[in-house]
């Protein structure tokens, strides 16, 4: 048998298995749960990354946990791949189909099942839009803290799969710090419930944290009980303008040194809108970069005053912003960021570095770009050392995606690892960073994580072709 | 072969393996690392629980990570059990030797390796006393938040093994919320480093959280990088006096309902010292129970005022305590608790329940005791719903440990599970609760956790005879 023959044989076998599984699924599921329409499938296969999905045979839209169980039991029996899909806002190709099989969308599992105002918990199905959780609990003086920029369009299941971050992580932690309990359908269709509806719980291994951030590789999260926090009634906002990108790092060091805990600590490139605004024009000067910092709680104003002094101590122009509309406007500018050029190829990044290395690392990034004649943009959850960066190469100079961007990305990642940083602060490994994972965590650690994958998914049907 | 013969055969085999391993260890380790002296071994085998240790052949006191590697490689080769030992302050028999083998004490791995005041991290060896971490970082305006009552005598390695809690968890989380990275020696002597020195990190599975709370079953934690927090410069303290135990639950509901985040929320039985103190005598009235609540940060006083009003709204007598010596005295009373009667058998507990069920559950506990003619004591991290309870039966009535105490304990545990509580909030499963673990987490979940154990420790040499 030649290699071509073998490939054909594998393909035929897979297709037969997919067909057989699909046949059983039609019997096992009510009408409307299965779609084999190409447009439907395509609309649930391309996330926000650059990775193109493999064509799959069907899109599954289960409405109940029991339907998810049936889907997985049948897929597992036939060893057919299942790619769990939230709302497609992933940045790293974590959910991208890599071969034939089924896409399992959680979008119809969209009920908020319980709000407990004394336990300060909410129990939701995986397909609920993250921002809707906050809309539902706001009236009780509570909020769900993790707030990725995608919160208005991403699902909580996707947030859990990637351990999503956001603006408020610097004080309230990432998604895993707000997940108390999960209901997970495993590859064989069995169901486990992890964790507990209590803040403290040390009964058995912390399997909840294992599933958070596992990017659809270990099981399908169908329900979650989340910890809510008292919604701060008071906030105070400070912006700091600085001339050079490294100065934002120095600003963060000053913020940390003040020993005030900000609730938000973001960095953004100096936007034309801000320079042109009547409010900020008089104070901007030569600044090119800015920090957007917030404190919350009864001590917010006193804390903000300390942070203002801290920023000024390192030469930043610090301004307290009290008009709520101005605050919203600044947050919206940070959320949307500077638009990417449309006439350029790009290489994005999501590394996080220790704060003590931040100023130096920001200079490293500019150096990487300048040495290669590339442009760059950075916005950052800078209080966490987490940078969303992009290098650009003009399409006018390069007909196809240029290797120089891969080189710049590789150098940035390797420099981040060399100073104790991480490949990804909140976007996940997905397809984008799988080649680097062993460099960060070590071969032995990775090999053991693969063995954990086999514990939960012995046939490897869940999200194959990724990093485990 | 009779059962007696078999038992002897197993014993001989084990002893031979232990002897062979010990022989190799003498060659592999410097003088002074191995002790076979009975008193040494006995001093590293009995924790604070009621469980008596099995006699082991040696106590190992490695001074370096490399020595730990050699110990485990040799023990694993001969399939000899290794029981990792911190400082013996465990409450549930988690580290108690259950068969022949070696006790591996981490007490000589006691160096603070690095303090990074910008990253707000500290890197320590596993044997460092937890309170010593705070002594070392205090001068930088930082603190390590988890503060189990044993902090002055327990090791950080033991705290990590049990995911220890403490007073400040209600605001700052438990041990796992402060562990960023671990260096772990696995059963075969290989070493992995988990996590990263960054607050955010989603590279690979969250193996760090898997090791935290794993009670010595998955590997030997030798180093940890911990997250520090800004040390609050201001605190405010409120005590609330209430007549009945259930009223403390109502008080906590009022605290939660105020949407103020306390930094401490404890419950203690009304102590004679407080009743007799000049300070509190005038306000105590008929109260039998009290809440000890603290807020911190720039808004501490305003928050404390809100909490005072909340407590008064449910009929508690609330008093703000401003004298630092009085505050220290109250905390010390809570830490030490009411002394246990020495003339009674006891059954302790560490369940945690959802706050919405707390008042009812406190009444359940008193009912369980009263129906059996038992006395009880409870102190609690009540803001977490985490109760340290004990039932007592007088030795004058019972010559040996009475079954009635086991019954009371069982009923309490089952009632806690029935309302969504957990077997243990911070003490761990150990020997005490292993019989109930499947009742809480489910057989399938437990079976998969056993498979994870086999991934890291295929021969089952680490802490055998426990819950995995």
mmCIF file of N, CA and C in Angstrom, chain B residues 121-164:
data_model
loop_
_atom_site.group_PDB
_atom_site.id
_atom_site.type_symbol
_atom_site.label_atom_id
_atom_site.label_comp_id
_atom_site.label_asym_id
_atom_site.label_seq_id
_atom_site.Cartn_x
_atom_site.Cartn_y
_atom_site.Cartn_z
ATOM 1 N N UNK B 121 5.540 38.572 44.568
ATOM 2 C CA UNK B 121 5.627 37.111 44.712
ATOM 3 C C UNK B 121 6.732 36.761 45.696
ATOM 4 N N UNK B 122 6.613 35.564 46.249
ATOM 5 C CA UNK B 122 7.689 35.006 47.069
ATOM 6 C C UNK B 122 7.872 33.554 46.626
ATOM 7 N N UNK B 123 9.126 33.141 46.519
ATOM 8 C CA UNK B 123 9.413 31.748 46.163
ATOM 9 C C UNK B 123 10.060 31.079 47.364
ATOM 10 N N UNK B 124 9.455 29.986 47.794
ATOM 11 C CA UNK B 124 9.889 29.343 49.040
ATOM 12 C C UNK B 124 10.039 27.842 48.834
ATOM 13 N N UNK B 125 10.841 27.240 49.684
ATOM 14 C CA UNK B 125 10.870 25.785 49.741
ATOM 15 C C UNK B 125 9.689 25.308 50.596
ATOM 16 N N UNK B 126 9.353 24.041 50.421
ATOM 17 C CA UNK B 126 8.107 23.534 51.008
ATOM 18 C C UNK B 126 8.097 23.520 52.527
ATOM 19 N N UNK B 127 9.279 23.461 53.140
ATOM 20 C CA UNK B 127 9.307 23.327 54.593
ATOM 21 C C UNK B 127 9.259 24.634 55.355
ATOM 22 N N UNK B 128 9.183 25.752 54.653
ATOM 23 C CA UNK B 128 9.141 27.054 55.335
ATOM 24 C C UNK B 128 7.847 27.162 56.150
ATOM 25 N N UNK B 129 7.979 27.663 57.369
ATOM 26 C CA UNK B 129 6.808 27.889 58.225
ATOM 27 C C UNK B 129 5.997 29.051 57.618
ATOM 28 N N UNK B 130 4.706 28.844 57.520
ATOM 29 C CA UNK B 130 3.860 29.798 56.801
ATOM 30 C C UNK B 130 3.971 31.212 57.382
ATOM 31 N N UNK B 131 3.953 31.328 58.699
ATOM 32 C CA UNK B 131 4.026 32.656 59.313
ATOM 33 C C UNK B 131 5.352 33.349 59.011
ATOM 34 N N UNK B 132 6.392 32.567 58.765
ATOM 35 C CA UNK B 132 7.700 33.170 58.457
ATOM 36 C C UNK B 132 7.674 33.886 57.103
ATOM 37 N N UNK B 133 6.819 33.431 56.227
ATOM 38 C CA UNK B 133 6.679 34.124 54.941
ATOM 39 C C UNK B 133 6.196 35.543 55.204
ATOM 40 N N UNK B 134 5.186 35.649 56.045
ATOM 41 C CA UNK B 134 4.672 36.983 56.334
ATOM 42 C C UNK B 134 5.679 37.862 57.054
ATOM 43 N N UNK B 135 6.454 37.253 57.947
ATOM 44 C CA UNK B 135 7.503 38.047 58.615
ATOM 45 C C UNK B 135 8.491 38.591 57.592
ATOM 46 N N UNK B 136 8.774 37.792 56.571
ATOM 47 C CA UNK B 136 9.785 38.191 55.581
ATOM 48 C C UNK B 136 9.278 39.264 54.619
ATOM 49 N N UNK B 137 8.001 39.281 54.347
ATOM 50 C CA UNK B 137 7.500 40.197 53.300
ATOM 51 C C UNK B 137 6.814 41.442 53.858
ATOM 52 N N UNK B 138 6.546 41.429 55.161
ATOM 53 C CA UNK B 138 5.817 42.530 55.797
ATOM 54 C C UNK B 138 6.481 43.880 55.524
ATOM 55 N N UNK B 139 7.811 43.902 55.576
ATOM 56 C CA UNK B 139 8.543 45.179 55.432
ATOM 57 C C UNK B 139 8.329 45.818 54.057
ATOM 58 N N UNK B 140 7.864 45.024 53.105
ATOM 59 C CA UNK B 140 7.629 45.565 51.757
ATOM 60 C C UNK B 140 6.171 45.974 51.542
ATOM 61 N N UNK B 141 5.393 45.982 52.604
ATOM 62 C CA UNK B 141 3.989 46.358 52.461
ATOM 63 C C UNK B 141 3.156 45.270 51.824
ATOM 64 N N UNK B 142 3.617 44.027 51.969
ATOM 65 C CA UNK B 142 2.924 42.899 51.339
ATOM 66 C C UNK B 142 2.543 41.867 52.387
ATOM 67 N N UNK B 143 1.595 41.000 52.041
ATOM 68 C CA UNK B 143 1.321 39.861 52.911
ATOM 69 C C UNK B 143 0.869 38.658 52.094
ATOM 70 N N UNK B 144 1.101 37.485 52.686
ATOM 71 C CA UNK B 144 0.607 36.238 52.124
ATOM 72 C C UNK B 144 -0.719 35.963 52.823
ATOM 73 N N UNK B 145 -1.804 35.954 52.042
ATOM 74 C CA UNK B 145 -3.136 36.041 52.644
ATOM 75 C C UNK B 145 -3.605 34.794 53.405
ATOM 76 N N UNK B 146 -3.439 33.572 52.867
ATOM 77 C CA UNK B 146 -4.007 32.425 53.598
ATOM 78 C C UNK B 146 -3.369 32.263 54.978
ATOM 79 N N UNK B 147 -4.197 32.180 55.978
ATOM 80 C CA UNK B 147 -3.698 32.203 57.361
ATOM 81 C C UNK B 147 -4.419 31.179 58.224
ATOM 82 N N UNK B 148 -4.146 29.887 57.973
ATOM 83 C CA UNK B 148 -4.742 28.877 58.846
ATOM 84 C C UNK B 148 -4.329 29.145 60.291
ATOM 85 N N UNK B 149 -5.163 28.704 61.223
ATOM 86 C CA UNK B 149 -4.863 28.956 62.640
ATOM 87 C C UNK B 149 -3.494 28.395 63.013
ATOM 88 N N UNK B 150 -3.029 27.413 62.239
ATOM 89 C CA UNK B 150 -1.737 26.780 62.518
ATOM 90 C C UNK B 150 -0.557 27.525 61.915
ATOM 91 N N UNK B 151 -0.789 28.690 61.302
ATOM 92 C CA UNK B 151 0.254 29.337 60.482
ATOM 93 C C UNK B 151 1.602 29.458 61.188
ATOM 94 N N UNK B 152 1.583 29.622 62.509
ATOM 95 C CA UNK B 152 2.848 29.808 63.229
ATOM 96 C C UNK B 152 3.631 28.508 63.365
ATOM 97 N N UNK B 153 2.980 27.370 63.123
ATOM 98 C CA UNK B 153 3.666 26.084 63.314
ATOM 99 C C UNK B 153 3.532 25.142 62.126
ATOM 100 N N UNK B 154 2.776 25.524 61.098
ATOM 101 C CA UNK B 154 2.614 24.624 59.951
ATOM 102 C C UNK B 154 3.488 25.090 58.800
ATOM 103 N N UNK B 155 3.787 24.174 57.889
ATOM 104 C CA UNK B 155 4.652 24.511 56.758
ATOM 105 C C UNK B 155 3.814 24.870 55.552
ATOM 106 N N UNK B 156 4.394 25.676 54.672
ATOM 107 C CA UNK B 156 3.680 26.053 53.459
ATOM 108 C C UNK B 156 3.414 24.806 52.604
ATOM 109 N N UNK B 157 4.315 23.845 52.648
ATOM 110 C CA UNK B 157 4.086 22.610 51.888
ATOM 111 C C UNK B 157 2.843 21.880 52.365
ATOM 112 N N UNK B 158 2.673 21.826 53.684
ATOM 113 C CA UNK B 158 1.468 21.204 54.232
ATOM 114 C C UNK B 158 0.226 22.021 53.899
ATOM 115 N N UNK B 159 0.349 23.339 53.952
ATOM 116 C CA UNK B 159 -0.774 24.211 53.581
ATOM 117 C C UNK B 159 -1.181 23.978 52.127
ATOM 118 N N UNK B 160 -0.179 23.801 51.260
ATOM 119 C CA UNK B 160 -0.468 23.547 49.844
ATOM 120 C C UNK B 160 -1.100 22.162 49.684
ATOM 121 N N UNK B 161 -0.573 21.184 50.405
ATOM 122 C CA UNK B 161 -1.088 19.811 50.286
ATOM 123 C C UNK B 161 -2.553 19.724 50.687
ATOM 124 N N UNK B 162 -2.977 20.588 51.613
ATOM 125 C CA UNK B 162 -4.366 20.537 52.072
ATOM 126 C C UNK B 162 -5.198 21.712 51.563
ATOM 127 N N UNK B 163 -4.589 22.577 50.749
ATOM 128 C CA UNK B 163 -5.292 23.787 50.294
ATOM 129 C C UNK B 163 -5.881 24.527 51.499
ATOM 130 N N UNK B 164 -4.999 24.857 52.415
ATOM 131 C CA UNK B 164 -5.413 25.416 53.703
ATOM 132 C C UNK B 164 -6.168 26.728 53.550
#
